[in-house]
CSV table of C-alpha atoms and ligand atoms in Angstrom, one decimal:
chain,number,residue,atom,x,y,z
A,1,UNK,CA,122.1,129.1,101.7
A,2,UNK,CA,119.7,132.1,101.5
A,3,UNK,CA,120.9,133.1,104.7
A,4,UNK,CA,124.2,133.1,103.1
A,5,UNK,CA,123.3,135.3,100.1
A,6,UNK,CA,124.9,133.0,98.1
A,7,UNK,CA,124.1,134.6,93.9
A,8,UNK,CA,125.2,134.0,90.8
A,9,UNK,CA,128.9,134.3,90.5
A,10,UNK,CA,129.5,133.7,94.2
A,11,UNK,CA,132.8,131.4,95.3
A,12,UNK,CA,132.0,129.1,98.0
A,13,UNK,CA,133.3,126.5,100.1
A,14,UNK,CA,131.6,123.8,101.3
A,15,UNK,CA,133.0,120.8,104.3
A,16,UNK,CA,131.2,117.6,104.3
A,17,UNK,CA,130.2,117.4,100.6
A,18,UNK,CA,128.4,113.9,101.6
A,19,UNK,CA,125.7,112.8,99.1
A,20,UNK,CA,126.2,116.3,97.4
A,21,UNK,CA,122.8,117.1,98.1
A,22,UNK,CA,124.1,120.6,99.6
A,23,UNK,CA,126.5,121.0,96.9
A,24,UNK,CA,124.2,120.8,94.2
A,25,UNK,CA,121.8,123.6,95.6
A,26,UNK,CA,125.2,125.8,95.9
A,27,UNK,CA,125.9,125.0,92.2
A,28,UNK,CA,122.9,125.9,91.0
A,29,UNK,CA,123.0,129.5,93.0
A,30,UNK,CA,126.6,130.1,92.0
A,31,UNK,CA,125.4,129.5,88.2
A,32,UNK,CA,128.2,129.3,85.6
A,33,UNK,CA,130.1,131.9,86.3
A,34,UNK,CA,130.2,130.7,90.0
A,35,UNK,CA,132.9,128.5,91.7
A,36,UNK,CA,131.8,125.9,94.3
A,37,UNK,CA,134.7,124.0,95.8
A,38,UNK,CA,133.9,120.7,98.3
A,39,UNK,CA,135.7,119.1,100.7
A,40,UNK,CA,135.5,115.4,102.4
A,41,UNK,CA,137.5,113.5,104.3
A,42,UNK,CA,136.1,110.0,102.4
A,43,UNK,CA,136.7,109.2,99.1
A,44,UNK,CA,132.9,106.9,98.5
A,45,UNK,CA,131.4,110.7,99.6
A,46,UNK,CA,133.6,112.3,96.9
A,47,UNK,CA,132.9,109.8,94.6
A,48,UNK,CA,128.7,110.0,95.5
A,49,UNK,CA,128.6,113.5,95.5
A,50,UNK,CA,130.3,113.8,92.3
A,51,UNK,CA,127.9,111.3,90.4
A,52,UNK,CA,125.1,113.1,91.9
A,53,UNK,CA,126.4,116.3,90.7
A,54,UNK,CA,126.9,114.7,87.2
A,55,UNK,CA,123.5,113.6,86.9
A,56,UNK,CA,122.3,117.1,87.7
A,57,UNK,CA,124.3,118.9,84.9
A,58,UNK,CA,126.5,120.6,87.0
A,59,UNK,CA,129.6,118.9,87.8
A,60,UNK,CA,131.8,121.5,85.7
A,61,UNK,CA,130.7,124.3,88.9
A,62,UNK,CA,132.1,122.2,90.9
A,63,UNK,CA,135.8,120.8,92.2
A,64,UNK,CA,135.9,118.0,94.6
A,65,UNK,CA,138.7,118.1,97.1
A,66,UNK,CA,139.2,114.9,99.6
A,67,UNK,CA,140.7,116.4,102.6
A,68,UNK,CA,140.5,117.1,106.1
A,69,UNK,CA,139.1,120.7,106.1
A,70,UNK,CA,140.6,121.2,110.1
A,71,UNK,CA,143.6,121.0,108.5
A,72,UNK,CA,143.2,124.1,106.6
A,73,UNK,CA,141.8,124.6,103.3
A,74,UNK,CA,143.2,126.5,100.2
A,75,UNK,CA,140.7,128.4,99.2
A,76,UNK,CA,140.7,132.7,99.7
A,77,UNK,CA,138.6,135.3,100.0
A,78,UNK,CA,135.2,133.4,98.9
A,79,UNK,CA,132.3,134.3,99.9
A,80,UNK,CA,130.8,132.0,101.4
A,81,UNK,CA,131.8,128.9,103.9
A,82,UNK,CA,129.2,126.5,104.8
A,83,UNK,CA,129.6,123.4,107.1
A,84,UNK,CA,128.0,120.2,107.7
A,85,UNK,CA,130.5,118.0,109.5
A,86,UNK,CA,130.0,116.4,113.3
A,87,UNK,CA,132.5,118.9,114.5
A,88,UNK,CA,131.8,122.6,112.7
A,89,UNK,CA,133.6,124.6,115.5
A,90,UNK,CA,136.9,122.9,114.2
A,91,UNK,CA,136.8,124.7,110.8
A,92,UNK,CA,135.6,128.2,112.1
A,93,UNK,CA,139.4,128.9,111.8
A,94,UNK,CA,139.9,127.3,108.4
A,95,UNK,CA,136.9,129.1,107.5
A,96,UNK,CA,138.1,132.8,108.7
A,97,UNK,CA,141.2,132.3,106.8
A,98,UNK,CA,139.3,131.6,103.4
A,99,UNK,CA,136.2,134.3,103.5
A,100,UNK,CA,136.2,137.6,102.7
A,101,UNK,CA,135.7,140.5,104.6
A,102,UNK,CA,132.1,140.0,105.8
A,103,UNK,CA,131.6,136.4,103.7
A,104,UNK,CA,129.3,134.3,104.9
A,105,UNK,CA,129.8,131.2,107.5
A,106,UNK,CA,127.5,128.6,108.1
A,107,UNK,CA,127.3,125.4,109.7
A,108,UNK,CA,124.1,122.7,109.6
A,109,UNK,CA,123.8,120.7,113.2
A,110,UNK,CA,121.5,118.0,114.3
A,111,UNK,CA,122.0,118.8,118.1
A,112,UNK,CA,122.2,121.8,120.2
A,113,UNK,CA,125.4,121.0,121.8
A,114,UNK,CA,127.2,121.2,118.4
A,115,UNK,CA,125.7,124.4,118.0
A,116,UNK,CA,127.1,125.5,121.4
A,117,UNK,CA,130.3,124.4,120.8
A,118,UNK,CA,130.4,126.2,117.1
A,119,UNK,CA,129.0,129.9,118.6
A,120,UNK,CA,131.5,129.8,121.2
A,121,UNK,CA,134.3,129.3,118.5
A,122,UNK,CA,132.8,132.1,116.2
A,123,UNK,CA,132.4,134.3,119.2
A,124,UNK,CA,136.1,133.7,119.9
A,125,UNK,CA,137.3,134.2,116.3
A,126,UNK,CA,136.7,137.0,114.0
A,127,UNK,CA,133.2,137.0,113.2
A,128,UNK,CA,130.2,138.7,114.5
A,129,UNK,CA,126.3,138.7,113.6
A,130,UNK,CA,126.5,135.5,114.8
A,131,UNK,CA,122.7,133.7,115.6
A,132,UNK,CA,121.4,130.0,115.5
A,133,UNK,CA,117.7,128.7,114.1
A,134,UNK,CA,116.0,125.7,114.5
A,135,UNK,CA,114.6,124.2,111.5
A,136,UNK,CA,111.1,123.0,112.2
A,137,UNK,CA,108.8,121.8,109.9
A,138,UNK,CA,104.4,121.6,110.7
A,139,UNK,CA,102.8,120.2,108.3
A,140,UNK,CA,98.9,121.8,107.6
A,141,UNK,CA,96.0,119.8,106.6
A,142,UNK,CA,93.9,121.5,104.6
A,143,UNK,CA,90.0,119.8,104.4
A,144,UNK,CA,86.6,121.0,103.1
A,145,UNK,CA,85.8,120.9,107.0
A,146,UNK,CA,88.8,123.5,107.4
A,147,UNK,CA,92.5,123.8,107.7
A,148,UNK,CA,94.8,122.9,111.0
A,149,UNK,CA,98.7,121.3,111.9
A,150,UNK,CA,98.7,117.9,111.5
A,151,UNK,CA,98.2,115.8,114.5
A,152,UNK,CA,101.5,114.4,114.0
A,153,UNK,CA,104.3,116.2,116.2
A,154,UNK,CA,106.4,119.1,114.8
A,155,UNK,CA,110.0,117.5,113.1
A,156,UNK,CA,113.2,118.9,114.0
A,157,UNK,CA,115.3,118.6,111.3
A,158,UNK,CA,118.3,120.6,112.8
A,159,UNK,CA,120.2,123.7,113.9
A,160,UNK,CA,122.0,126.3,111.3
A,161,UNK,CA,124.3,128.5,112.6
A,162,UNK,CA,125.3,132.1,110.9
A,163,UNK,CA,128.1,134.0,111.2
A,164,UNK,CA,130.2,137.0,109.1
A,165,UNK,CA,133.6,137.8,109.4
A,166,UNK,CA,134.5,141.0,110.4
A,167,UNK,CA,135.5,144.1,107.9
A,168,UNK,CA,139.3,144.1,109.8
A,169,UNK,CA,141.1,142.7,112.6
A,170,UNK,CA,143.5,145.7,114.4
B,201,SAM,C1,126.4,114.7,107.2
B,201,SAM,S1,127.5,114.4,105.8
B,201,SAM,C2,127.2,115.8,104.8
B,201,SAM,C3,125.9,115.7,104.1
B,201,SAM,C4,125.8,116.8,103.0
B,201,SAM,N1,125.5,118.1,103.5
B,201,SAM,C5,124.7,116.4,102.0
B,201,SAM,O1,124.0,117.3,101.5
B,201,SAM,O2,124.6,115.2,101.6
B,201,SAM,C6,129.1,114.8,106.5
B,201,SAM,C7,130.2,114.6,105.5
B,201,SAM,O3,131.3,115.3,106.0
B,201,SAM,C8,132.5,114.6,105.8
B,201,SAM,N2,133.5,115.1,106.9
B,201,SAM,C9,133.4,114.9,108.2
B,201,SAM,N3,134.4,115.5,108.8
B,201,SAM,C10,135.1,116.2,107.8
B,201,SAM,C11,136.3,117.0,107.8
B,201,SAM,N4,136.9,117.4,108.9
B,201,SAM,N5,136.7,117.5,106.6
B,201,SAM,C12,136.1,117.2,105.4
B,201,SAM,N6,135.0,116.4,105.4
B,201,SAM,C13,134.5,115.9,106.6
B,201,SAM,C14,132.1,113.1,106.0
B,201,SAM,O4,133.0,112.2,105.4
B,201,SAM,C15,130.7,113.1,105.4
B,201,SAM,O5,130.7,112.7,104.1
C-alpha cells in the first residue's frame, strides 16, 4: 500500500477482497473523501469482508462488487490497483484499463512462480518501473545479556509485485 502511495482521497481498486483485511488498511488511507471499490468472485468473501469493514467504521468508503475481475472491471482512471488473487497476471489488463496515467499496480503472491508469471504480463502490457520484494520477517530478541535474530528461521510471508502504467501509449 505504501508502495502504492495510496493518500487521502485516493480511488482504488482492489481483486480478492477476501476477509477484507486489505481493504480495510486501503479504507483507512483513502479517508473519507477516498473511494475504495472491492471485487470477489464469492459471495461468503463479500459478505466477510463487508462485516469486517462494518465493525471497523468504515464500510461507507467502501463498495463491494462480486465479480470476476478477468472479466473486466468498471472502474477508470483510479489510482491505484492492487491484487491478491491465485492468478494476478490475468488482471494486469483489467487493471491498465482502470488506472491512470502512472497509477499504481500491485499484486501480493505466496510463490515465486506467480510472481513470474505477473512481471512477464506487466512487462508485456503498458507498464514499467516494474520490481518484485520478498516480504521477510526476523524477529530480534532483545536480553539484558544482549540483542540477536531469534533462533527460529526467518518467515516468508510472500512476494509483492509493483508496477505503473505508462504516461501514453503511441
Ligand atoms: C487470498 S484471498 C484475499 C485475501 C485478502 N487480501 C485479505 O486481506 O483477506 C483471495 C480472494 O480473491 C477472490 N478471487 C479469486 N479470484 C478472483 C477473481 N478472478 N476476481 C475476483 N475475486 C477473486 C477469492 O474468492 C478470495 O476471496
Amino acid at each position: 500500500m505504501w508502495n502504492c502511495d495510496v493518500k487521502a482521497g485516493d480511488s482504488v481498486v482492489e481483486v480478492g477482497a477476501g476477509s477484507g483485511a486489505l481493504t480495510i488498511a486501503l479504507a483507512q488511507a483513502v479517508g473519507p473523501n477516498g473511494r475504495v471499490v472491492t471485487y470477489d468472485l464469492l459471495k461468503e468473501s463479500i459478505d466477510v469482508a463487508r462485516r469486517n469493514l462494518a465493525d471497523a467504521g468504515l464500510e461507507s468508503r467502501v463498495q463491494f462488487k462480486r465479480g470476476d475481475a478477468r472479466d473486466g472491471v468498471e472502474e477508470r482512471d483510479v489510482d491505484a490497483f492492487l491484487v491478491d488473487i491465485p492468478d494476478p497476471w490475468a488482471v494486469v489488463k483489467p487493471g491498465s484499463d482502470a488506472l491512470r496515467p502512472c497509477g499504481h499496480f500491485a499484486s501480493y503472491s505466496p510463490n515465486v512462480e506467480q510472481l513470474n508469471r505477473t512481471v512477464q504480463a506487466l512487462r508485456a502490457g503498458t507498464f514499467v518501473e516494474i520490481r518484485s520484494i520478498e516480504v521477510i520477517e526476523r524477529e530480534i530478541v532483545a536480553q539484558e545479556s544482549g540483542t540477536r535474530p531469534a533462533f527460529a528461521p526467518l518467515g516468508h510471508t510472500g512476494y509483492l509485485t509493483f508496477g505503473r502504467k505508462v504516461l501514453d501509449t503511441f
